[in-house]
PDB file of C-alpha atoms and ligand atoms in Angstrom:
ATOM      1  CA  MET A   1     -42.613  -7.932 -17.059  1.00 39.00           C
ATOM      2  CA  ALA A   2     -39.530  -9.406 -17.437  1.00 42.00           C
ATOM      3  CA  SER A   3     -37.842  -6.489 -19.549  1.00 45.00           C
ATOM      4  CA  VAL A   4     -38.287  -4.602 -16.455  1.00 45.00           C
ATOM      5  CA  LEU A   5     -36.745  -7.300 -13.649  1.00 45.00           C
ATOM      6  CA  PHE A   6     -33.760  -7.802 -16.216  1.00 46.00           C
ATOM      7  CA  PRO A   7     -31.909  -4.739 -15.651  1.00 46.00           C
ATOM      8  CA  LEU A   8     -32.712  -4.632 -11.801  1.00 46.00           C
ATOM      9  CA  LEU A   9     -31.159  -7.964 -11.357  1.00 45.00           C
ATOM     10  CA  ALA A  10     -28.102  -7.359 -13.754  1.00 44.00           C
ATOM     11  CA  CYS A  11     -27.292  -4.608 -12.170  1.00 41.00           C
ATOM     12  CA  SER A  12     -27.685  -6.020  -8.186  1.00 42.00           C
ATOM     13  CA  LEU A  13     -25.650  -8.910  -9.351  1.00 42.00           C
ATOM     14  CA  MET A  14     -22.905  -6.578 -11.057  1.00 42.00           C
ATOM     15  CA  THR A  15     -22.711  -4.276  -7.705  1.00 39.00           C
ATOM     16  CA  ILE A  16     -22.317  -7.875  -5.882  1.00 39.00           C
ATOM     17  CA  ALA A  17     -19.049  -8.876  -7.630  1.00 42.00           C
ATOM     18  CA  TRP A  18     -17.749  -5.192  -7.942  1.00 47.00           C
ATOM     19  CA  ALA A  19     -17.619  -4.491  -4.041  1.00 53.00           C
ATOM     20  CA  GLY A  20     -16.014  -7.908  -2.780  1.00 71.00           C
ATOM     21  CA  ASN A  21     -16.020  -9.151   0.244  1.00 93.00           C
ATOM     22  CA  PHE A  22     -13.290  -8.862   3.153  1.00 97.00           C
ATOM     23  CA  TYR A  23     -14.564 -12.884   3.967  1.00 97.00           C
ATOM     24  CA  GLN A  24     -13.376 -13.971   0.708  1.00 96.00           C
ATOM     25  CA  ASP A  25     -10.280 -12.243   0.073  1.00 97.00           C
ATOM     26  CA  PHE A  26      -9.055 -11.530   3.394  1.00 98.00           C
ATOM     27  CA  ASP A  27      -8.425 -13.945   6.514  1.00 98.00           C
ATOM     28  CA  ILE A  28      -8.240 -12.068   9.673  1.00 98.00           C
ATOM     29  CA  THR A  29      -4.987 -12.924  11.625  1.00 98.00           C
ATOM     30  CA  TRP A  30      -3.945 -11.638  14.753  1.00 98.00           C
ATOM     31  CA  GLY A  31      -5.631  -9.462  17.320  1.00 98.00           C
ATOM     32  CA  GLU A  32      -8.447 -11.329  19.091  1.00 94.00           C
ATOM     33  CA  GLY A  33     -11.747  -9.781  18.333  1.00 96.00           C
ATOM     34  CA  ARG A  34      -9.860  -6.541  17.239  1.00 98.00           C
ATOM     35  CA  ALA A  35      -9.897  -6.986  13.875  1.00 98.00           C
ATOM     36  CA  LYS A  36     -13.833  -6.968  12.777  1.00 98.00           C
ATOM     37  CA  ILE A  37     -15.934  -7.658   9.406  1.00 98.00           C
ATOM     38  CA  LEU A  38     -18.919  -4.972   9.119  1.00 97.00           C
ATOM     39  CA  ASP A  39     -21.465  -4.096   6.728  1.00 96.00           C
ATOM     40  CA  ASN A  40     -21.876  -7.372   4.632  1.00 95.00           C
ATOM     41  CA  ALA A  41     -18.480  -7.903   4.594  1.00 96.00           C
ATOM     42  CA  GLN A  42     -17.953  -4.418   2.429  1.00 96.00           C
ATOM     43  CA  LEU A  43     -15.926  -2.852   5.702  1.00 98.00           C
ATOM     44  CA  LEU A  44     -13.013  -3.716   7.978  1.00 98.00           C
ATOM     45  CA  THR A  45     -11.462  -2.734  10.709  1.00 98.00           C
ATOM     46  CA  LEU A  46      -8.252  -3.014  12.781  1.00 98.00           C
ATOM     47  CA  SER A  47      -8.152  -1.511  16.168  1.00 98.00           C
ATOM     48  CA  LEU A  48      -5.170  -1.483  18.406  1.00 98.00           C
ATOM     49  CA  ASP A  49      -5.112  -0.924  22.736  1.00 98.00           C
ATOM     50  CA  LYS A  50      -2.590  -1.475  25.678  1.00 97.00           C
ATOM     51  CA  SER A  51      -2.269  -5.062  25.409  1.00 97.00           C
ATOM     52  CA  SER A  52      -2.385  -5.451  20.974  1.00 98.00           C
ATOM     53  CA  GLY A  53      -3.565  -4.432  17.755  1.00 98.00           C
ATOM     54  CA  SER A  54      -4.748  -6.651  14.928  1.00 98.00           C
ATOM     55  CA  GLY A  55      -4.174  -7.667  11.367  1.00 98.00           C
ATOM     56  CA  PHE A  56      -5.190  -8.863   8.410  1.00 98.00           C
ATOM     57  CA  GLN A  57      -3.937 -11.052   5.181  1.00 98.00           C
ATOM     58  CA  SER A  58      -5.032 -11.523   1.988  1.00 98.00           C
ATOM     59  CA  LYS A  59      -6.077 -15.694   0.847  1.00 97.00           C
ATOM     60  CA  ASN A  60      -4.519 -15.062  -2.518  1.00 97.00           C
ATOM     61  CA  GLU A  61      -0.879 -14.895  -3.569  1.00 97.00           C
ATOM     62  CA  TYR A  62      -0.175 -12.571  -6.277  1.00 97.00           C
ATOM     63  CA  LEU A  63       2.586 -11.989  -9.004  1.00 96.00           C
ATOM     64  CA  PHE A  64       1.599  -8.749 -10.789  1.00 96.00           C
ATOM     65  CA  GLY A  65      -1.645  -6.693 -10.263  1.00 96.00           C
ATOM     66  CA  LYS A  66      -2.891  -3.459  -9.503  1.00 96.00           C
ATOM     67  CA  ILE A  67      -4.285  -3.152  -6.299  1.00 97.00           C
ATOM     68  CA  ASP A  68      -6.011  -0.842  -4.765  1.00 98.00           C
ATOM     69  CA  MET A  69      -7.617  -0.570  -1.110  1.00 98.00           C
ATOM     70  CA  GLN A  70      -9.472   2.534   0.459  1.00 98.00           C
ATOM     71  CA  LEU A  71      -8.204   3.385   3.883  1.00 98.00           C
ATOM     72  CA  LYS A  72      -9.359   5.890   6.587  1.00 98.00           C
ATOM     73  CA  LEU A  73      -6.984   6.059   9.112  1.00 98.00           C
ATOM     74  CA  VAL A  74      -6.696   6.156  13.145  1.00 98.00           C
ATOM     75  CA  PRO A  75      -8.161   9.860  13.750  1.00 98.00           C
ATOM     76  CA  GLY A  76      -7.255  12.284  16.698  1.00 97.00           C
ATOM     77  CA  ASN A  77      -4.186  11.705  18.539  1.00 98.00           C
ATOM     78  CA  SER A  78      -2.625   8.846  16.572  1.00 98.00           C
ATOM     79  CA  ALA A  79       0.897   9.670  17.794  1.00 98.00           C
ATOM     80  CA  GLY A  80       2.934   6.155  18.037  1.00 98.00           C
ATOM     81  CA  THR A  81       0.511   4.352  16.026  1.00 98.00           C
ATOM     82  CA  VAL A  82       1.226   2.382  12.801  1.00 98.00           C
ATOM     83  CA  THR A  83      -0.945   0.879  10.278  1.00 98.00           C
ATOM     84  CA  ALA A  84       1.071  -0.882   7.948  1.00 98.00           C
ATOM     85  CA  TYR A  85       0.321  -1.540   4.272  1.00 98.00           C
ATOM     86  CA  TYR A  86       1.735  -3.859   2.158  1.00 98.00           C
ATOM     87  CA  LEU A  87       2.896  -7.163  -0.240  1.00 98.00           C
ATOM     88  CA  SER A  88       5.196  -9.400   0.778  1.00 98.00           C
ATOM     89  CA  SER A  89       6.672 -12.545  -0.300  1.00 98.00           C
ATOM     90  CA  GLN A  90       8.611 -15.245   2.126  1.00 97.00           C
ATOM     91  CA  GLY A  91      11.640 -16.060   2.703  1.00 95.00           C
ATOM     92  CA  PRO A  92      14.999 -14.967   4.116  1.00 91.00           C
ATOM     93  CA  SER A  93      15.605 -13.006   0.544  1.00 97.00           C
ATOM     94  CA  HIS A  94      11.838 -12.000   0.624  1.00 98.00           C
ATOM     95  CA  ASP A  95      10.481  -9.026  -1.679  1.00 98.00           C
ATOM     96  CA  GLU A  96       8.135  -6.146  -0.399  1.00 98.00           C
ATOM     97  CA  ILE A  97       6.262  -3.131  -1.027  1.00 98.00           C
ATOM     98  CA  ASP A  98       5.256  -1.204   1.711  1.00 98.00           C
ATOM     99  CA  PHE A  99       3.141   1.455   2.817  1.00 98.00           C
ATOM    100  CA  GLU A 100       3.024   2.797   6.120  1.00 98.00           C
ATOM    101  CA  PHE A 101       1.213   5.470   7.663  1.00 98.00           C
ATOM    102  CA  LEU A 102       2.679   6.963  10.989  1.00 98.00           C
ATOM    103  CA  GLY A 103       0.286   8.198  13.034  1.00 98.00           C
ATOM    104  CA  ASN A 104       0.931  12.220  15.139  1.00 97.00           C
ATOM    105  CA  LEU A 105      -0.301  14.253  17.339  1.00 97.00           C
ATOM    106  CA  SER A 106      -3.730  16.196  16.720  1.00 97.00           C
ATOM    107  CA  GLY A 107      -3.087  18.617  13.803  1.00 95.00           C
ATOM    108  CA  ASP A 108       0.111  17.480  13.040  1.00 97.00           C
ATOM    109  CA  PRO A 109       0.711  15.578  10.053  1.00 98.00           C
ATOM    110  CA  TYR A 110       0.244  11.975   9.301  1.00 98.00           C
ATOM    111  CA  THR A 111       3.916  10.185   7.242  1.00 98.00           C
ATOM    112  CA  LEU A 112       3.284   7.956   4.229  1.00 98.00           C
ATOM    113  CA  HIS A 113       6.646   6.214   4.528  1.00 98.00           C
ATOM    114  CA  THR A 114       7.556   3.747   1.392  1.00 98.00           C
ATOM    115  CA  ASN A 115      10.088   0.974   1.244  1.00 98.00           C
ATOM    116  CA  VAL A 116      10.742  -2.042  -1.899  1.00 98.00           C
ATOM    117  CA  PHE A 117      12.725  -4.644  -0.438  1.00 98.00           C
ATOM    118  CA  THR A 118      14.239  -6.893  -3.660  1.00 98.00           C
ATOM    119  CA  GLN A 119      15.753 -10.253  -2.558  1.00 97.00           C
ATOM    120  CA  GLY A 120      15.860  -9.334   0.950  1.00 97.00           C
ATOM    121  CA  LYS A 121      17.344  -6.062   0.415  1.00 95.00           C
ATOM    122  CA  GLY A 122      15.581  -2.620   1.776  1.00 96.00           C
ATOM    123  CA  ASN A 123      16.754   0.350   2.944  1.00 96.00           C
ATOM    124  CA  ARG A 124      14.774   2.301   0.114  1.00 98.00           C
ATOM    125  CA  GLU A 125      12.917   4.600   2.149  1.00 98.00           C
ATOM    126  CA  MET A 126      10.674   7.307   0.561  1.00 98.00           C
ATOM    127  CA  GLN A 127       8.286   9.819   2.794  1.00 98.00           C
ATOM    128  CA  PHE A 128       5.975  11.913   2.393  1.00 98.00           C
ATOM    129  CA  HIS A 129       2.917  14.387   4.089  1.00 98.00           C
ATOM    130  CA  LEU A 130      -0.477  14.155   2.371  1.00 98.00           C
ATOM    131  CA  TRP A 131      -2.190  16.846   0.454  1.00 98.00           C
ATOM    132  CA  PHE A 132      -5.235  15.965   2.502  1.00 98.00           C
ATOM    133  CA  ASP A 133      -6.465  14.886   6.319  1.00 98.00           C
ATOM    134  CA  PRO A 134      -5.952  10.765   5.595  1.00 98.00           C
ATOM    135  CA  THR A 135      -8.553  10.535   8.688  1.00 98.00           C
ATOM    136  CA  LYS A 136     -11.445  12.548   7.863  1.00 98.00           C
ATOM    137  CA  ASP A 137     -12.139  10.196   4.414  1.00 98.00           C
ATOM    138  CA  PHE A 138     -11.456   6.979   2.557  1.00 98.00           C
ATOM    139  CA  HIS A 139      -8.733   7.420   0.241  1.00 98.00           C
ATOM    140  CA  THR A 140      -7.118   5.507  -2.533  1.00 98.00           C
ATOM    141  CA  TYR A 141      -3.630   3.725  -2.264  1.00 98.00           C
ATOM    142  CA  SER A 142      -2.483   1.555  -5.170  1.00 98.00           C
ATOM    143  CA  ILE A 143       0.228  -0.253  -5.544  1.00 98.00           C
ATOM    144  CA  LEU A 144       0.717  -1.097  -9.846  1.00 98.00           C
ATOM    145  CA  TRP A 145       3.079  -3.816 -10.222  1.00 98.00           C
ATOM    146  CA  ASN A 146       4.028  -4.893 -13.545  1.00 97.00           C
ATOM    147  CA  PRO A 147       7.243  -6.450 -14.711  1.00 97.00           C
ATOM    148  CA  ARG A 148       8.727  -3.290 -15.602  1.00 97.00           C
ATOM    149  CA  HIS A 149       7.220  -0.849 -12.894  1.00 98.00           C
ATOM    150  CA  VAL A 150       6.705  -0.664  -9.101  1.00 98.00           C
ATOM    151  CA  ILE A 151       4.171   2.664  -9.107  1.00 98.00           C
ATOM    152  CA  PHE A 152       2.390   3.695  -5.776  1.00 98.00           C
ATOM    153  CA  MET A 153      -0.313   6.064  -6.115  1.00 98.00           C
ATOM    154  CA  VAL A 154      -2.250   7.903  -3.539  1.00 98.00           C
ATOM    155  CA  ASP A 155      -6.008   8.671  -5.083  1.00 98.00           C
ATOM    156  CA  GLY A 156      -4.663   7.788  -8.462  1.00 98.00           C
ATOM    157  CA  ILE A 157      -1.561  10.427  -8.187  1.00 98.00           C
ATOM    158  CA  PRO A 158       1.351   8.742  -8.828  1.00 98.00           C
ATOM    159  CA  ILE A 159       4.022   9.065  -5.954  1.00 98.00           C
ATOM    160  CA  ARG A 160       6.782   6.494  -6.489  1.00 98.00           C
ATOM    161  CA  ASP A 161       7.868   4.821  -9.333  1.00 98.00           C
ATOM    162  CA  PHE A 162      10.293   2.033  -8.661  1.00 98.00           C
ATOM    163  CA  LYS A 163      11.788   0.794 -12.427  1.00 97.00           C
ATOM    164  CA  ASN A 164      12.927  -2.639 -13.353  1.00 98.00           C
ATOM    165  CA  LEU A 165      16.509  -1.389 -13.893  1.00 97.00           C
ATOM    166  CA  GLU A 166      17.821  -5.337 -13.623  1.00 97.00           C
ATOM    167  CA  SER A 167      19.769  -4.475 -16.741  1.00 94.00           C
ATOM    168  CA  ARG A 168      22.041  -2.131 -14.514  1.00 93.00           C
ATOM    169  CA  GLY A 169      22.111  -4.857 -11.225  1.00 94.00           C
ATOM    170  CA  VAL A 170      18.991  -3.877  -9.014  1.00 97.00           C
ATOM    171  CA  ALA A 171      17.183  -6.944  -8.039  1.00 98.00           C
ATOM    172  CA  PHE A 172      13.292  -6.517  -9.407  1.00 98.00           C
ATOM    173  CA  PRO A 173      10.430  -8.237  -7.452  1.00 98.00           C
ATOM    174  CA  LYS A 174       9.122 -10.307 -10.430  1.00 97.00           C
ATOM    175  CA  SER A 175       9.018 -14.558  -9.354  1.00 95.00           C
ATOM    176  CA  GLN A 176       8.163 -14.852  -5.831  1.00 97.00           C
ATOM    177  CA  PRO A 177       3.993 -14.315  -5.224  1.00 97.00           C
ATOM    178  CA  MET A 178       3.341 -11.445  -2.343  1.00 98.00           C
ATOM    179  CA  ARG A 179      -0.064 -11.447  -0.109  1.00 98.00           C
ATOM    180  CA  ILE A 180      -1.163  -8.650   0.873  1.00 98.00           C
ATOM    181  CA  TYR A 181      -0.588  -7.655   4.482  1.00 98.00           C
ATOM    182  CA  SER A 182      -2.479  -5.028   7.250  1.00 98.00           C
ATOM    183  CA  SER A 183      -2.065  -4.502  10.787  1.00 98.00           C
ATOM    184  CA  LEU A 184      -2.458  -1.797  13.453  1.00 98.00           C
ATOM    185  CA  TRP A 185       0.362  -1.640  15.943  1.00 98.00           C
ATOM    186  CA  ASN A 186       2.070   0.702  18.679  1.00 98.00           C
ATOM    187  CA  ALA A 187       5.302   2.085  17.479  1.00 97.00           C
ATOM    188  CA  ASP A 188       5.791   4.808  19.538  1.00 97.00           C
ATOM    189  CA  ASP A 189       9.924   3.463  19.912  1.00 96.00           C
ATOM    190  CA  TRP A 190      10.528   5.020  17.040  1.00 95.00           C
ATOM    191  CA  ALA A 191       7.610   5.957  14.731  1.00 95.00           C
ATOM    192  CA  THR A 192       5.882   9.624  15.459  1.00 94.00           C
ATOM    193  CA  GLN A 193       8.700  12.677  15.277  1.00 94.00           C
ATOM    194  CA  GLY A 194      11.855  10.350  15.882  1.00 93.00           C
ATOM    195  CA  GLY A 195       9.932   8.156  18.554  1.00 96.00           C
ATOM    196  CA  ARG A 196      10.012  11.367  20.777  1.00 96.00           C
ATOM    197  CA  ILE A 197       6.446  11.720  21.398  1.00 97.00           C
ATOM    198  CA  LYS A 198       4.528   8.372  23.064  1.00 97.00           C
ATOM    199  CA  THR A 199       1.150   6.761  22.501  1.00 98.00           C
ATOM    200  CA  ASP A 200      -1.421   8.301  24.770  1.00 98.00           C
ATOM    201  CA  TRP A 201      -3.578   5.276  25.651  1.00 98.00           C
ATOM    202  CA  THR A 202      -6.667   7.327  26.900  1.00 97.00           C
ATOM    203  CA  ASN A 203      -7.400   7.609  23.308  1.00 94.00           C
ATOM    204  CA  ALA A 204      -7.250   3.733  23.087  1.00 98.00           C
ATOM    205  CA  PRO A 205      -8.567   2.271  21.543  1.00 98.00           C
ATOM    206  CA  PHE A 206      -7.646   3.216  17.883  1.00 98.00           C
ATOM    207  CA  THR A 207      -8.894   2.539  14.581  1.00 98.00           C
ATOM    208  CA  ALA A 208      -8.365   2.436  11.141  1.00 98.00           C
ATOM    209  CA  SER A 209     -10.724   1.028   8.577  1.00 98.00           C
ATOM    210  CA  TYR A 210     -10.530  -0.365   4.815  1.00 98.00           C
ATOM    211  CA  ARG A 211     -13.402  -0.599   2.376  1.00 98.00           C
ATOM    212  CA  ASN A 212     -13.158  -1.065  -1.827  1.00 97.00           C
ATOM    213  CA  PHE A 213     -10.683  -3.942  -2.066  1.00 97.00           C
ATOM    214  CA  ASN A 214     -10.065  -4.084  -5.858  1.00 96.00           C
ATOM    215  CA  ALA A 215      -7.417  -6.860  -7.423  1.00 95.00           C
ATOM    216  CA  ASP A 216      -6.853  -6.865 -10.583  1.00 94.00           C
ATOM    217  CA  ALA A 217      -4.383  -8.529 -10.857  1.00 95.00           C
ATOM    218  CA  CYS A 218      -2.430 -12.237 -11.503  1.00 95.00           C
ATOM    219  CA  ILE A 219      -3.474 -14.869  -8.659  1.00 95.00           C
ATOM    220  CA  TRP A 220      -1.076 -17.330  -7.792  1.00 95.00           C
ATOM    221  CA  SER A 221      -1.477 -20.949  -7.237  1.00 92.00           C
ATOM    222  CA  SER A 222       0.468 -24.499  -7.456  1.00 87.00           C
ATOM    223  CA  GLY A 223       3.540 -22.875  -8.655  1.00 88.00           C
ATOM    224  CA  THR A 224       2.051 -20.886 -11.713  1.00 88.00           C
ATOM    225  CA  SER A 225       0.950 -17.508 -11.715  1.00 86.00           C
ATOM    226  CA  ASN A 226      -3.182 -17.383 -13.470  1.00 88.00           C
ATOM    227  CA  CYS A 227      -2.691 -14.077 -15.778  1.00 86.00           C
ATOM    228  CA  PRO A 228      -5.307 -13.424 -17.809  1.00 77.00           C
ATOM    229  CA  ASN A 229      -3.290 -12.868 -21.466  1.00 79.00           C
ATOM    230  CA  SER A 230      -6.374 -10.318 -22.484  1.00 80.00           C
ATOM    231  CA  GLN A 231      -4.205  -7.836 -19.664  1.00 83.00           C
ATOM    232  CA  LYS A 232      -1.109  -8.871 -21.758  1.00 85.00           C
ATOM    233  CA  SER A 233      -2.526  -7.863 -25.034  1.00 87.00           C
ATOM    234  CA  ASP A 234      -3.937  -4.704 -23.552  1.00 87.00           C
ATOM    235  CA  ASN A 235      -1.811  -1.812 -24.508  1.00 85.00           C
ATOM    236  CA  ALA A 236      -3.948   0.045 -22.041  1.00 82.00           C
ATOM    237  CA  GLY A 237      -3.721  -2.214 -19.253  1.00 91.00           C
ATOM    238  CA  TRP A 238      -1.710  -2.292 -16.458  1.00 95.00           C
ATOM    239  CA  TRP A 239       0.301  -5.124 -17.270  1.00 95.00           C
ATOM    240  CA  ASN A 240       1.973  -2.477 -19.928  1.00 95.00           C
ATOM    241  CA  GLN A 241       1.443   0.471 -18.009  1.00 96.00           C
ATOM    242  CA  GLU A 242       4.235   3.043 -17.353  1.00 96.00           C
ATOM    243  CA  LEU A 243       4.130   6.833 -16.456  1.00 97.00           C
ATOM    244  CA  ASP A 244       3.024   9.383 -18.815  1.00 96.00           C
ATOM    245  CA  SER A 245       3.720  12.403 -19.609  1.00 97.00           C
ATOM    246  CA  ALA A 246       1.027  13.596 -17.691  1.00 98.00           C
ATOM    247  CA  SER A 247       1.376  11.290 -15.021  1.00 98.00           C
ATOM    248  CA  GLN A 248       5.058  11.991 -14.649  1.00 98.00           C
ATOM    249  CA  GLN A 249       4.101  15.695 -14.196  1.00 98.00           C
ATOM    250  CA  ARG A 250       1.440  14.927 -11.103  1.00 98.00           C
ATOM    251  CA  MET A 251       4.475  12.644  -9.606  1.00 98.00           C
ATOM    252  CA  ARG A 252       7.131  15.652  -9.924  1.00 98.00           C
ATOM    253  CA  TRP A 253       4.142  17.731  -8.212  1.00 98.00           C
ATOM    254  CA  ALA A 254       4.098  15.261  -5.463  1.00 98.00           C
ATOM    255  CA  GLN A 255       7.347  14.540  -4.823  1.00 98.00           C
ATOM    256  CA  GLN A 256       8.831  18.011  -4.576  1.00 98.00           C
ATOM    257  CA  ASN A 257       5.145  19.029  -2.867  1.00 98.00           C
ATOM    258  CA  TYR A 258       4.948  16.583  -0.137  1.00 98.00           C
ATOM    259  CA  MET A 259       7.944  14.517   0.138  1.00 98.00           C
ATOM    260  CA  ILE A 260       9.876  15.038   3.282  1.00 98.00           C
ATOM    261  CA  TYR A 261      12.730  11.940   2.851  1.00 98.00           C
ATOM    262  CA  ASN A 262      14.506  10.204   0.107  1.00 98.00           C
ATOM    263  CA  TYR A 263      16.971   7.808   0.511  1.00 98.00           C
ATOM    264  CA  CYS A 264      18.570   8.634  -2.901  1.00 97.00           C
ATOM    265  CA  THR A 265      19.614  12.225  -1.674  1.00 96.00           C
ATOM    266  CA  ASP A 266      20.646  10.722   1.916  1.00 96.00           C
ATOM    267  CA  LEU A 267      24.689  10.959   1.119  1.00 94.00           C
ATOM    268  CA  ASN A 268      25.349  10.698   4.781  1.00 96.00           C
ATOM    269  CA  ARG A 269      23.572   7.522   5.065  1.00 96.00           C
ATOM    270  CA  PHE A 270      25.542   6.151   1.953  1.00 95.00           C
ATOM    271  CA  PRO A 271      28.801   6.892   2.520  1.00 92.00           C
ATOM    272  CA  GLN A 272      30.308   4.831  -0.439  1.00 92.00           C
ATOM    273  CA  GLY A 273      27.879   6.224  -2.959  1.00 93.00           C
ATOM    274  CA  LEU A 274      24.051   6.379  -3.252  1.00 95.00           C
ATOM    275  CA  PRO A 275      22.656   3.166  -4.766  1.00 95.00           C
ATOM    276  CA  PRO A 276      22.779   2.565  -8.432  1.00 93.00           C
ATOM    277  CA  GLU A 277      18.395   2.950  -9.279  1.00 94.00           C
ATOM    278  CA  CYS A 278      19.265   6.444  -8.188  1.00 94.00           C
ATOM    279  CA  SER A 279      21.276   7.880 -10.288  1.00 84.00           C
ATOM    280  CA  ILE A 280      19.358   6.393 -12.962  1.00 67.00           C
ATOM    281  CA  ALA A 281      15.670   7.416 -11.720  1.00 54.00           C
TER     282      ALA A 281
HETATM  283  C1  NAG B   1       4.370  14.819  12.644  1.00 55.92           C
HETATM  284  O1  NAG B   1       4.656  16.584  12.510  1.00 55.92           O
HETATM  285  C2  NAG B   1       5.918  17.025  12.176  1.00 55.92           C
HETATM  286  C3  NAG B   1       5.504  17.910  12.944  1.00 55.92           C
HETATM  287  O2  NAG B   1       4.602  18.687  12.090  1.00 55.92           O
HETATM  288  C4  NAG B   1       6.409  16.761  11.530  1.00 55.92           C
HETATM  289  O3  NAG B   1       7.849  17.058  11.711  1.00 55.92           O
HETATM  290  C5  NAG B   1       6.638  14.974  11.006  1.00 55.92           C
HETATM  291  O4  NAG B   1       7.226  14.655   9.877  1.00 55.92           O
HETATM  292  C6  NAG B   1       5.256  14.037  11.646  1.00 55.92           C
HETATM  293  N1  NAG B   1       4.829  12.691  11.011  1.00 55.92           N
HETATM  294  C7  NAG B   1       5.497  12.265  12.161  1.00 55.92           C
HETATM  295  C8  NAG B   1       5.213  10.608  12.116  1.00 55.92           C
HETATM  296  O5  NAG B   1       6.161  12.489  13.344  1.00 55.92           O
END
């Protein structure tokens, strides 16, 4: 009897530990009921209507980690809406690692906007279209953040690698703990085709969904970062990870085929010269 029950029990306990729980990991911060935690806390939805958007943030602050979330974005005519999903520290010289999904007319592609702020300085935008419709299914958006790299990934495919180039005078996010934030809001003054296309409120409420959050990360508490030592000594773990040649090839594929804007090639914007990280990347 025991030998039959035990594997079943172990299996269901593991499932619970693995699946996470939105109540445990996040606080809904605004939107008065427009953000909802559903399905045994396995699903979170944000919504936006004419009077408000909504948002949530992580309970924990993190300093380094591999953070995955699955998102399914606002379907149909999502023009004017922005779903932001990002890590940020606090204060005037904050660090920030951004994913922002800019909606579009039905049938026109979403834009995935990325940026990295270090010590309060951003202006490092890279934008992509996606190789799938991000409104049909959940897809995994990941940030791998270790002392040498910030790598943005979509379904495990790296799209951007912000390297630690402190030796060349470029600040790197490595000492300010960051929280995870997400929000769905109206940005029709700039988001879709430069603000020319406005939100069509007859389609409201707009909804974006989240599931399968996983943070394999160092949690900040009382002024120190709790990093498992096993992670630091694991050569295959995220702490030591960088892009091998196969991953670099996949990133080149994504950038060559789907990148629509790269600040590093925008000479008009930087007449005094491109930012230093651009010449080394
Ligand atoms: C919307 O679709 C247009 C036309 O395909 C495209 O140029 C643009 O990048 C898309 N995204 C946004 C946010 O405007």
